[in-house]
Amino acid sequence: MTYYVNSKAKINGNGTKAAPFKTINEAAQIAQAGDEVIVAPGTYREQVVPRFGGTGDAPEQRIIYKSEKPLGAVISGAEVLTGWKKYKGDVWTAKVDNGVFGAYNPYTTYVCGDWYFAATVRHTGCVVLNDRMMYETTSLEECLAGKADPCAWDQKESQFKWFCEQEGEAPELQYNDDGTVCPCKAEYVVNAQAKEIKRGRYTVFYCNFKGLDPNKQKVEILARRNCFMPQDNGLNYITVNGFKICNGATTWAPPAAYQDGLIGPHWSKGWIFEDLEVYNSRCCGISLGKYRDEENDMYFYTKHLKSPTQMERDAVCRGQYHGWTKENIGSHIIRRCHVHHCEQTGIVGRMGGVFSTIEDCHIHHICNSQQLGGAETAGIKLHAAIDVLIRRNHIHDCIMGVWLDWEAQGARISQNLMYNNQRPDGREAAKGAMFSTDVFIEVGHGPTLIDNNLLLSKVSITIPSEGIAVVHNLIHGSFSLINSGVDSIVNGQREPRYTPYHIRHRTEVAGFMTILHGDDRIYNNIFAQISPVTDKNKTAADADYEVVGTAPFDIFPTYDEWIKNFMMDREPDMGPLAQYHFGHLPVWVGGNVYLNGATVCKHEKDKLLVPGKGKAKLNLKGGVLKNNLNELLAGYTTGMITTKLLGNAFEPEQRFESREGSDITFNQDFFGNHRGAAVVPGPFAKLEDEIKVL
């Protein structure tokens, strides 16, 4: 069955081509496996809440929602706000009856929760001027001043301010027979912070439009929490194709809480998100995230009593009880999507994104306003990225590129272009803001693959983890948080973070362990010190270390140095071996090229060190990488890297292999071109002075 939707239809029909529905959600209440919903161009100001899912991965088993014209159908979580009146200077005012928000008022709900480190002063709503989110102030005086925010990445945009307040008496709450509040009459309190919120009859907006007349511009307010997301778990095999999805009053999405976004599958299996443009989310764009667990939702924030790390371990174990298996959850595909201008993450997901693929996406300008701050901000931020494949993406101008936190077991980050994932020079760090890097693998045990990427930001790879293989990359930035960033000192004693590892290619937990550090493989990369070192006191234990190269791995043993401690030639004695069970793991380094003074690990034998600084010229402009690598490498070649060579990650005892369990031979480069017998280090099988990478 094919259903048709057209917001411009004269009257609401029955979903036929001759008499289409006027809203997508009408079709979403009846579309079932095998059905297709075709949506005509237009703006759909609604929240689509699918009622049914598909029954399998085949097209005839799916439910497919498709924009008739690519990016022609826009699902917006915003409402147009008109009737602006001049208040003072460049500031105008308008107000809206809170009834328009229904059960969820973004202007009496704050961004807050677990792992949120900024002050709880920003609302989940926002004012949008000509498709750009404005900057919220905490006072009318600040709005009137209209000064640039010293932390904002775009100083000019940050002068466009908004402020809101409540006016009048809110309608009395109406109660159902069972004592619950009628959702159509009362504000739905999303976050625990709401205990001090004043509810009124109206929300009054004040906006500094910097000389623009808002009555002649497009001014919208975020009004709905999501644009396309089921209320129930387990609605599987839905395809969403070709829409613009924008302007949602999403909430902070920490890993041990219900994680929403503009669009998401809400704890299900087999969704396909393709050819979408997703933007202007107050928090997250696409959510592959966690369900709401009533007994562990925002546990630290609401109850305060247990360590937040304990809460995260509990979330993993409770997830097993709540159906977190390969058969039920994950295996989503996000492809050819353009995700930008979201203020927490472009793509988020705790546990719900396992076995998924994120490919050929353009992700940029994430967490740039710096109005929100906490430990969950990146272009892509996933917890438990088990067997997740992140490939051929273009990620830039984000606070971080890709952040895989906990359990990145079997994850592969391959053939991506990343750059400018860092604060602009001279910009202050906002309160609660994270550091910046292209790739951050946190407290994982591996095996995790980072291969054939261009990592061109000032910090390229941050790994307070173990079991990482870094193969055939072009790396302009440093390694950071080496042998660091894992444990805490509390009450004068070390409190280690121990995290799970899993049955191979499954979600079932195999064990928990602290991070011993090491167990890394670094092969066939090109390291070039492009940015200057401005602080020589920093070390690789710091998040913003500036020195490029592999010298930080000098502190780890070679395999031979490590294995000789374990009495392999006689019966073991637990007492003497205890110190080695908690010592550093070995590293393997070889076949790398070092340019412009990049440092070299003392263990590396097979390498090319080009002496001198400033000899390597690398410049990415207009999608073309201009370089002199061919001249500097001067025919240097090295060996082919394979699954067999990389061996097993120590804790899970799992090979660096494909998620199907097959061997990987790293004989394909950044473009997918074949590497022959003469293997050139770096991401390109063939070096040229100008390489078109976009």
XYZ file of C-alpha atoms in Angstrom:
694
model
C 0.000 0.000 0.000
C 1.239 3.490 -0.838
C 0.007 6.470 1.153
C 0.380 10.054 -0.019
C 0.832 13.187 2.060
C 0.641 16.794 0.887
C 0.484 19.707 3.298
C -0.855 21.908 0.486
C -3.863 19.724 -0.235
C -7.122 21.685 -0.112
C -8.741 19.291 2.341
C -7.505 16.391 4.407
C -8.018 13.191 2.468
C -7.733 9.461 2.989
C -4.105 9.054 1.906
C -4.676 8.235 -1.750
C -2.845 10.070 -4.499
C -6.049 11.884 -5.401
C -6.887 12.713 -1.775
C -3.651 12.828 0.250
C -3.316 13.250 3.975
C -2.235 16.713 5.069
C 0.100 15.429 7.806
C 2.733 12.710 7.856
C 1.645 11.537 11.277
C -1.757 10.509 9.941
C -0.028 8.098 7.598
C 2.324 7.013 10.406
C -0.658 5.775 12.434
C -1.706 3.245 9.791
C 1.401 2.437 7.707
C 2.520 -1.149 8.269
C 5.107 -3.574 6.911
C 5.368 -3.299 3.137
C 3.781 0.168 2.995
C 5.335 3.318 1.568
C 4.512 6.891 2.552
C 5.261 9.445 -0.181
C 5.439 13.035 1.075
C 5.069 15.996 -1.273
C 7.300 19.082 -0.958
C 6.303 21.458 1.790
C 6.863 22.229 5.453
C 5.291 19.845 7.947
C 5.158 21.414 11.389
C 4.375 18.274 13.318
C 5.803 15.500 15.455
C 5.724 12.202 13.591
C 5.253 9.282 15.995
C 5.126 6.001 14.037
C 2.750 3.428 15.445
C 4.032 0.355 13.615
C 7.343 -1.061 12.440
C 8.342 -3.377 9.643
C 8.895 -7.105 9.895
C 12.241 -7.548 8.138
C 15.096 -5.967 6.227
C 13.786 -6.583 2.705
C 12.062 -3.603 1.011
C 8.727 -5.427 0.960
C 9.010 -5.954 4.741
C 9.889 -2.373 5.646
C 7.848 0.757 6.182
C 9.339 3.443 3.937
C 8.822 7.174 4.453
C 10.080 9.079 1.421
C 10.187 12.706 0.384
C 8.806 12.860 -3.148
C 11.481 15.408 -4.052
C 14.908 15.081 -2.377
C 14.935 17.473 0.594
C 11.636 18.910 -0.600
C 9.624 17.789 2.415
C 10.656 19.524 5.640
C 9.661 18.133 9.040
C 10.070 21.002 11.473
C 9.794 21.087 15.235
C 9.338 24.853 15.153
C 6.482 27.311 14.854
C 6.657 30.673 13.103
C 6.434 33.596 15.521
C 5.041 36.854 14.141
C 3.693 40.096 15.547
C 6.993 41.421 16.840
C 6.978 44.842 18.505
C 9.944 47.134 19.065
C 11.069 47.044 22.692
C 14.291 49.031 22.987
C 17.272 49.546 20.694
C 17.724 46.452 18.528
C 15.526 44.346 20.806
C 12.011 43.330 19.796
C 9.411 41.417 21.783
C 6.611 38.959 21.094
C 4.679 36.515 23.205
C 2.954 33.204 22.707
C 0.234 31.409 24.632
C 1.806 28.359 26.269
C -1.079 26.252 25.040
C 0.744 25.985 21.710
C 3.346 23.757 23.372
C 0.899 21.193 24.692
C 2.381 18.833 27.261
C 5.990 19.942 26.775
C 7.007 23.585 27.086
C 10.637 24.101 26.007
C 10.668 27.520 27.670
C 10.050 26.150 31.156
C 12.337 23.147 30.668
C 16.095 23.427 31.059
C 19.008 21.616 29.463
C 20.542 19.634 32.319
C 21.260 16.157 33.606
C 24.021 13.603 34.046
C 27.400 14.658 32.664
C 26.164 18.194 31.991
C 28.867 20.527 33.273
C 27.627 23.953 32.184
C 25.345 26.023 34.378
C 21.680 25.024 34.235
C 20.476 28.248 32.642
C 19.641 27.314 29.026
C 16.182 26.240 27.955
C 15.550 23.327 25.612
C 13.830 25.812 23.323
C 15.503 28.397 21.122
C 14.670 31.224 18.733
C 15.693 30.625 15.122
C 16.396 33.552 12.789
C 16.600 32.704 9.093
C 17.481 29.070 9.859
C 20.181 29.876 12.430
C 19.717 29.379 16.146
C 20.188 32.549 18.167
C 22.095 32.746 21.479
C 20.194 32.615 24.750
C 20.957 35.054 27.552
C 20.230 34.759 31.248
C 18.955 38.324 31.599
C 17.160 40.953 29.569
C 20.100 43.296 30.159
C 22.473 40.853 28.463
C 20.060 40.555 25.562
C 19.889 44.332 25.196
C 23.694 44.610 25.186
C 23.991 42.170 22.292
C 27.695 41.550 22.809
C 29.588 38.707 21.200
C 30.141 35.643 23.372
C 33.917 35.191 23.879
C 33.455 31.405 23.797
C 31.320 31.178 20.658
C 33.051 29.863 17.555
C 31.177 32.350 15.333
C 31.537 35.728 16.980
C 29.187 37.552 14.611
C 26.364 35.047 15.023
C 26.728 35.158 18.804
C 25.590 38.796 18.884
C 22.053 37.730 17.959
C 20.553 37.164 21.410
C 17.260 36.017 22.887
C 15.745 35.942 26.349
C 12.402 34.666 27.605
C 10.263 34.908 30.710
C 6.904 33.656 31.878
C 3.904 35.971 32.183
C 0.495 35.546 33.759
C -0.978 32.746 35.783
C -0.757 29.241 34.395
C -4.047 27.353 34.073
C -4.737 25.088 37.005
C -3.570 21.548 36.526
C -6.271 19.067 35.643
C -6.066 15.583 37.091
C -7.219 12.235 35.791
C -9.174 9.808 37.980
C -5.968 7.973 38.873
C -4.356 11.153 40.179
C -2.028 11.737 37.241
C -1.864 15.074 35.499
C -3.767 15.360 32.245
C -0.990 15.666 29.637
C -2.985 17.946 27.394
C -3.287 20.562 30.140
C -0.069 20.385 32.115
C 3.551 20.880 31.332
C 5.427 17.620 30.971
C 8.499 17.893 33.184
C 11.356 16.253 31.308
C 14.286 16.903 33.588
C 14.553 16.874 37.343
C 15.714 20.486 37.419
C 12.123 21.554 36.771
C 11.381 21.766 40.494
C 12.070 25.537 40.528
C 10.506 26.453 37.180
C 7.823 29.113 37.106
C 4.932 28.220 34.840
C 2.910 31.026 33.288
C 0.136 31.522 30.774
C 2.459 33.082 28.204
C 6.090 32.898 27.191
C 7.409 36.363 26.385
C 10.393 36.560 24.034
C 12.913 39.375 23.737
C 15.318 39.159 20.801
C 18.227 41.307 19.698
C 18.035 41.189 15.916
C 20.993 43.572 15.387
C 19.108 46.028 13.213
C 16.935 43.537 11.343
C 13.160 43.899 11.328
C 11.862 40.494 12.500
C 8.532 41.110 10.802
C 10.419 40.971 7.498
C 12.540 37.916 8.412
C 11.767 34.261 9.081
C 11.618 33.934 12.867
C 10.698 30.612 14.453
C 10.654 29.153 17.942
C 11.483 25.535 18.735
C 8.191 24.063 19.908
C 8.342 20.262 19.723
C 10.770 17.900 21.376
C 11.247 15.622 18.359
C 10.400 15.556 14.678
C 10.312 11.836 13.856
C 10.559 9.317 16.677
C 8.394 6.471 17.993
C 7.027 6.630 21.501
C 7.337 2.866 21.901
C 10.440 0.674 21.751
C 10.869 -2.086 19.229
C 9.393 -0.562 16.075
C 11.881 -2.102 13.668
C 12.815 -1.796 9.993
C 11.714 1.717 9.106
C 13.362 3.693 6.281
C 13.341 7.502 6.254
C 14.544 8.932 2.946
C 15.150 12.399 1.552
C 13.673 14.739 4.184
C 14.909 17.884 5.827
C 14.465 17.397 9.568
C 15.112 20.431 11.705
C 14.409 22.767 14.599
C 13.673 20.517 17.554
C 13.642 21.346 21.266
C 15.536 18.188 22.115
C 16.820 17.454 25.613
C 20.291 16.704 26.943
C 21.058 13.075 26.075
C 23.510 11.521 28.539
C 24.279 7.807 28.321
C 22.268 6.525 31.293
C 19.072 8.295 30.294
C 16.491 8.301 27.554
C 18.333 9.802 24.582
C 16.193 11.712 22.147
C 17.019 13.594 18.972
C 15.307 15.246 16.053
C 14.931 11.747 14.646
C 15.678 8.295 16.001
C 14.512 4.674 16.215
C 14.014 4.636 20.009
C 15.597 1.311 20.960
C 14.798 -0.832 17.948
C 16.481 -2.565 15.023
C 17.218 -2.056 11.379
C 16.282 1.547 10.598
C 17.743 3.237 7.520
C 18.306 7.003 7.543
C 19.381 8.107 4.081
C 19.819 11.339 2.145
C 18.541 13.454 5.035
C 19.513 16.952 6.090
C 19.337 17.178 9.883
C 20.027 20.475 11.612
C 19.169 22.961 14.336
C 18.694 20.574 17.214
C 19.015 22.176 20.614
C 20.872 19.028 21.651
C 21.164 15.995 19.333
C 20.431 15.483 15.655
C 20.059 11.745 15.030
C 19.692 9.523 18.096
C 20.510 5.827 18.051
C 20.239 5.986 21.762
C 19.036 4.431 24.896
C 15.527 3.682 26.068
C 14.112 5.199 29.235
C 14.893 2.947 32.202
C 12.758 4.255 35.059
C 15.117 2.865 37.713
C 18.324 4.219 36.191
C 17.265 7.295 34.215
C 19.436 10.286 35.144
C 20.347 8.281 38.247
C 23.239 10.432 39.405
C 21.476 13.700 38.647
C 18.271 12.763 40.431
C 19.573 10.647 43.336
C 23.163 11.885 43.838
C 24.194 8.870 45.907
C 26.192 6.587 43.609
C 29.201 7.265 41.451
C 28.218 8.214 37.887
C 30.559 5.513 36.594
C 28.665 2.928 38.645
C 25.476 4.218 37.053
C 26.966 3.583 33.608
C 27.979 0.020 34.477
C 24.479 -0.563 35.789
C 23.032 0.709 32.514
C 24.972 -1.943 30.587
C 23.862 -4.765 32.863
C 20.262 -3.597 33.035
C 20.239 -3.321 29.260
C 20.909 -7.047 29.055
C 17.758 -7.620 31.091
C 15.809 -5.230 28.869
C 16.532 -7.006 25.608
C 19.870 -5.568 24.522
C 20.916 -8.295 22.083
C 22.067 -8.441 18.497
C 18.725 -9.959 17.535
C 16.696 -7.057 18.962
C 18.673 -3.826 18.863
C 20.857 -1.846 16.454
C 22.061 -2.723 12.949
C 20.934 0.699 11.728
C 22.305 2.481 8.663
C 22.905 6.235 8.453
C 24.117 7.111 4.957
C 24.550 10.194 2.819
C 23.116 12.437 5.530
C 24.044 16.080 6.044
C 24.052 16.773 9.783
C 24.987 20.224 11.022
C 24.423 22.987 13.568
C 23.328 20.883 16.521
C 24.456 21.910 19.974
C 25.258 18.589 21.662
C 25.926 15.981 18.993
C 25.230 15.350 15.354
C 24.679 11.641 16.021
C 24.314 10.189 19.530
C 23.698 6.730 20.906
C 24.208 4.615 24.000
C 23.942 0.887 23.295
C 21.167 1.344 20.710
C 23.628 1.844 17.856
C 25.415 -1.516 18.073
C 26.270 -3.200 14.750
C 25.355 -0.006 12.870
C 26.944 1.723 9.876
C 27.473 5.484 9.514
C 28.780 6.221 6.035
C 29.170 8.971 3.440
C 27.798 11.645 5.779
C 28.789 15.296 6.039
C 28.827 16.345 9.699
C 29.906 19.824 10.730
C 29.441 22.752 13.106
C 28.435 20.730 16.143
C 28.539 22.348 19.616
C 29.863 25.617 18.207
C 27.762 28.073 20.192
C 29.331 26.702 23.391
C 26.102 27.506 25.193
C 25.822 23.870 26.268
C 28.685 21.987 27.880
C 29.357 18.506 29.119
C 30.871 15.120 28.477
C 28.611 14.158 25.577
C 29.543 16.528 22.747
C 30.913 15.546 19.325
C 30.024 15.148 15.682
C 29.409 11.478 16.483
C 29.176 10.392 20.140
C 28.479 6.720 20.772
C 28.705 4.534 23.845
C 29.067 0.806 23.254
C 29.835 1.130 19.554
C 30.140 -2.643 19.274
C 30.949 -3.604 15.672
C 29.992 -0.122 14.452
C 31.475 0.924 11.105
C 32.110 4.659 10.604
C 33.444 5.186 7.084
C 33.834 7.734 4.304
C 32.464 10.626 6.351
C 33.478 14.278 6.101
C 33.612 15.689 9.637
C 34.841 19.178 10.432
C 34.355 22.197 12.679
C 32.977 20.131 15.556
C 34.090 20.259 19.184
C 35.196 16.667 18.531
C 34.969 14.561 15.421
C 34.177 11.025 16.608
C 33.947 10.083 20.293
C 33.505 6.382 21.062
C 33.051 6.000 24.807
C 33.173 2.603 26.557
C 32.967 -0.708 24.698
C 34.150 0.314 21.226
C 34.754 -3.395 20.697
C 34.991 -4.251 17.033
C 34.408 -0.627 16.003
C 36.129 0.606 12.854
C 36.752 4.241 11.877
C 37.897 4.125 8.267
C 38.355 6.372 5.205
C 37.100 9.538 6.922
C 38.228 13.113 6.341
C 38.428 15.137 9.566
C 39.780 18.629 10.129
C 39.209 21.816 12.163
C 37.693 19.830 15.002
C 39.021 22.344 17.498
C 38.208 25.727 18.967
C 39.250 28.629 16.727
C 42.551 30.188 17.731
C 42.146 32.630 20.589
C 38.695 31.446 21.563
C 38.038 30.889 25.266
C 36.782 27.552 26.552
C 33.260 27.814 27.916
C 32.401 26.493 31.351
C 31.861 22.754 31.098
C 33.196 22.519 27.551
C 35.169 19.469 26.507
C 38.577 19.479 24.844
C 38.879 18.891 21.110
C 40.207 16.070 18.944
C 39.420 14.230 15.728
C 39.013 10.792 17.324
C 38.475 10.033 21.017
C 38.323 6.405 22.158
C 37.550 6.409 25.883
C 38.034 3.579 28.394
C 37.615 0.812 25.851
C 39.430 -2.515 25.669
C 39.405 -2.881 21.901
C 39.802 -4.166 19.363
C 39.182 -0.781 17.729
C 40.476 0.091 14.265
C 41.404 3.582 13.051
C 42.562 3.186 9.455
C 42.959 5.069 6.179
C 41.772 8.406 7.560
C 42.930 11.982 7.099
C 43.155 13.334 10.659
C 44.166 16.960 10.233
C 43.158 18.715 13.464
C 45.657 19.838 16.114
C 44.889 16.770 18.223
C 44.237 13.727 16.075
C 43.776 10.724 18.358
C 42.900 10.705 22.062
C 43.080 7.230 23.580
C 42.751 6.736 27.332
C 42.041 3.158 26.285
C 43.759 -0.009 25.179
C 43.534 -2.321 22.207
C 43.659 0.332 19.462
C 45.126 -0.205 15.985
C 46.135 2.934 14.077
C 46.907 1.941 10.491
C 47.570 3.875 7.239
C 46.450 7.333 8.376
C 47.707 10.820 7.542
C 48.043 12.442 10.957
C 48.659 16.165 11.473
C 47.869 16.222 15.176
C 49.049 14.640 18.379
C 48.160 11.584 20.385
C 46.760 12.684 23.750
C 45.641 11.291 27.118
C 48.206 8.525 26.800
C 48.398 6.581 30.098
C 45.946 9.129 31.483
C 42.316 10.209 31.570
C 40.944 7.036 33.134
C 41.019 6.936 36.931
C 40.187 9.463 39.633
C 41.880 10.304 42.908
C 39.154 10.472 45.571
C 39.844 10.861 49.295
C 43.522 10.392 48.592
C 43.151 7.042 46.896
C 42.944 5.885 43.312
C 39.446 4.971 42.164
C 39.794 3.057 38.904
C 37.180 2.986 36.174
C 36.528 -0.582 35.184
C 34.484 -1.057 32.048
C 32.913 -4.017 30.232
C 34.129 -6.133 27.383
C 31.857 -8.491 25.522
C 31.453 -11.873 23.901
C 32.917 -11.500 20.418
C 30.476 -9.810 18.031
C 27.716 -9.883 20.640
C 26.328 -7.553 23.320
C 26.491 -10.063 26.177
C 29.035 -8.965 28.786
C 32.090 -11.210 29.100
C 33.789 -9.321 31.922
C 34.888 -6.013 33.441
C 38.415 -4.660 33.810
C 40.324 -1.485 34.482
C 42.344 0.131 31.710
C 45.951 -1.076 31.872
C 46.989 1.099 28.884
C 48.986 -0.067 25.901
C 47.988 -3.027 23.730
C 48.138 -0.628 20.769
C 49.376 -1.126 17.213
C 50.628 1.823 15.157
C 51.558 0.870 11.603
C 52.144 2.563 8.255
C 51.014 6.090 9.137
C 52.399 9.451 8.049
C 52.960 11.856 10.948
C 53.581 15.521 10.157
C 53.994 18.328 12.696
C 52.017 21.040 10.918
C 50.809 23.222 13.812
C 53.363 24.937 16.054
C 54.034 23.727 19.587
C 53.022 26.634 21.820
C 53.324 24.992 25.252
C 56.367 22.795 25.776
C 55.362 21.968 29.355
C 52.445 19.813 28.309
C 52.864 16.065 27.999
C 51.000 13.316 26.204
C 49.030 12.778 29.421
C 47.282 16.095 28.699
C 44.220 16.345 26.474
C 45.663 19.244 24.484
C 49.186 17.935 23.936
C 50.646 19.504 20.798
C 53.609 17.363 19.772
C 52.946 14.990 16.868
C 54.398 11.491 16.720
C 54.718 8.184 18.542
C 57.242 9.037 21.291
C 54.443 8.963 23.931
C 54.423 5.176 23.507
C 58.000 4.865 24.809
C 56.575 4.156 28.271
C 55.067 0.844 27.162
C 57.012 -2.410 26.814
C 57.553 -4.395 23.665
C 55.877 -7.778 23.529
C 59.143 -9.569 24.359
C 59.784 -7.307 27.353
C 56.262 -7.902 28.612
C 55.867 -11.651 28.113
C 59.125 -12.594 29.845
C 57.601 -11.596 33.196
C 54.927 -14.296 33.195
C 56.879 -17.485 34.032
C 55.903 -19.041 30.712
C 58.541 -21.753 31.146
C 57.253 -23.038 34.521
C 54.199 -23.295 36.752
C 52.811 -19.856 37.644
C 52.874 -18.336 41.121
C 50.019 -15.885 41.719
C 51.852 -13.707 44.225
C 54.862 -12.653 42.144
C 52.758 -12.316 38.984
C 50.231 -9.893 40.501
C 52.354 -6.838 39.727
C 52.443 -7.769 36.047
C 48.717 -8.473 35.849
C 48.169 -4.789 36.509
C 51.111 -3.413 34.549
C 51.232 -1.778 31.149
C 50.480 -3.863 28.085
C 52.887 -3.988 25.117
C 52.735 -1.895 21.946
C 53.769 -2.578 18.356
C 55.029 0.251 16.134
C 56.391 0.040 12.593
C 56.375 1.297 9.020
C 55.595 4.908 9.911
C 56.858 8.112 8.284
C 57.859 11.135 10.397
C 57.955 14.664 8.975
C 58.620 18.171 10.279
C 60.099 16.965 13.559
C 57.382 14.474 14.477
C 58.677 12.267 17.280
C 59.509 8.557 17.002
C 58.798 5.739 19.455
C 62.039 4.164 20.660
C 60.693 0.682 19.865
C 60.247 1.340 16.151
C 62.803 -0.249 13.845
C 61.249 -0.014 10.369
C 60.484 3.668 9.745
C 61.267 6.688 7.592
C 62.428 9.746 9.503
C 62.864 12.766 7.251
C 65.138 15.210 9.112
C 64.379 18.892 9.402
C 61.345 20.988 10.169
C 58.986 22.666 7.749
C 59.860 20.431 4.820
C 56.436 18.820 4.554
C 53.946 21.074 2.808
C 50.362 19.939 3.248
C 47.383 22.168 2.598
C 43.734 21.182 2.273
C 41.748 23.731 0.300
C 38.643 23.340 -1.793
C 38.635 19.609 -1.234
C 42.140 19.224 -2.689
C 45.138 18.175 -0.592
C 48.213 19.885 -1.987
C 51.366 18.187 -0.733
C 54.940 17.156 -1.401
C 54.689 13.699 0.162
C 55.843 11.885 -2.961
C 59.063 13.884 -2.936
C 59.684 13.368 0.791
C 58.930 9.644 0.882
C 61.249 9.150 -2.092
C 60.021 5.660 -2.883
C 59.914 4.371 0.704
C 57.625 1.352 1.047
C 56.730 -0.998 3.852
C 54.777 -4.209 4.498
C 51.110 -5.100 4.164
C 49.073 -5.010 7.382
C 46.666 -7.865 8.059
C 44.429 -9.196 10.807
C 47.016 -11.889 11.489
C 49.790 -9.329 11.971
C 47.703 -7.229 14.375
C 46.881 -10.185 16.629
C 44.312 -10.134 19.439
C 43.184 -7.300 21.686
C 44.199 -8.394 25.178
C 41.058 -8.228 27.344
C 38.346 -9.515 24.976
C 40.845 -11.833 23.240
C 39.322 -10.765 19.945
C 41.099 -10.271 16.638
C 41.200 -7.026 14.687
C 38.768 -8.405 12.136
C 35.596 -7.471 10.298
C 32.348 -7.519 12.222
C 31.437 -10.650 10.284
C 34.512 -12.330 11.777
C 36.539 -12.443 8.560
C 40.162 -11.346 8.142
C 41.027 -7.832 7.000
C 43.880 -7.196 4.616
C 44.525 -3.453 4.551
C 45.006 -3.377 0.799
C 42.410 -0.678 0.110
C 43.241 2.987 0.593
C 41.221 6.094 1.465
C 39.435 5.919 -1.890
C 39.066 2.150 -1.968
C 41.924 1.872 -4.461
C 44.023 -1.285 -4.349
C 47.414 -1.350 -2.658
C 49.866 -3.520 -4.496
C 52.964 -5.300 -3.267
C 54.838 -2.007 -2.778
C 52.902 -0.601 0.182
C 53.139 3.173 0.658
C 52.547 4.450 4.228
C 49.599 6.735 4.770
C 46.049 6.624 3.427
C 46.862 6.797 -0.298
C 48.001 3.875 -2.420
C 49.526 6.358 -4.864
C 50.978 9.743 -3.984
C 50.365 12.798 -6.138
C 51.094 16.482 -5.575
C 47.382 17.295 -5.664
C 44.890 14.756 -4.332
C 41.172 15.478 -4.568
C 39.760 14.114 -1.311
C 36.211 15.468 -1.657
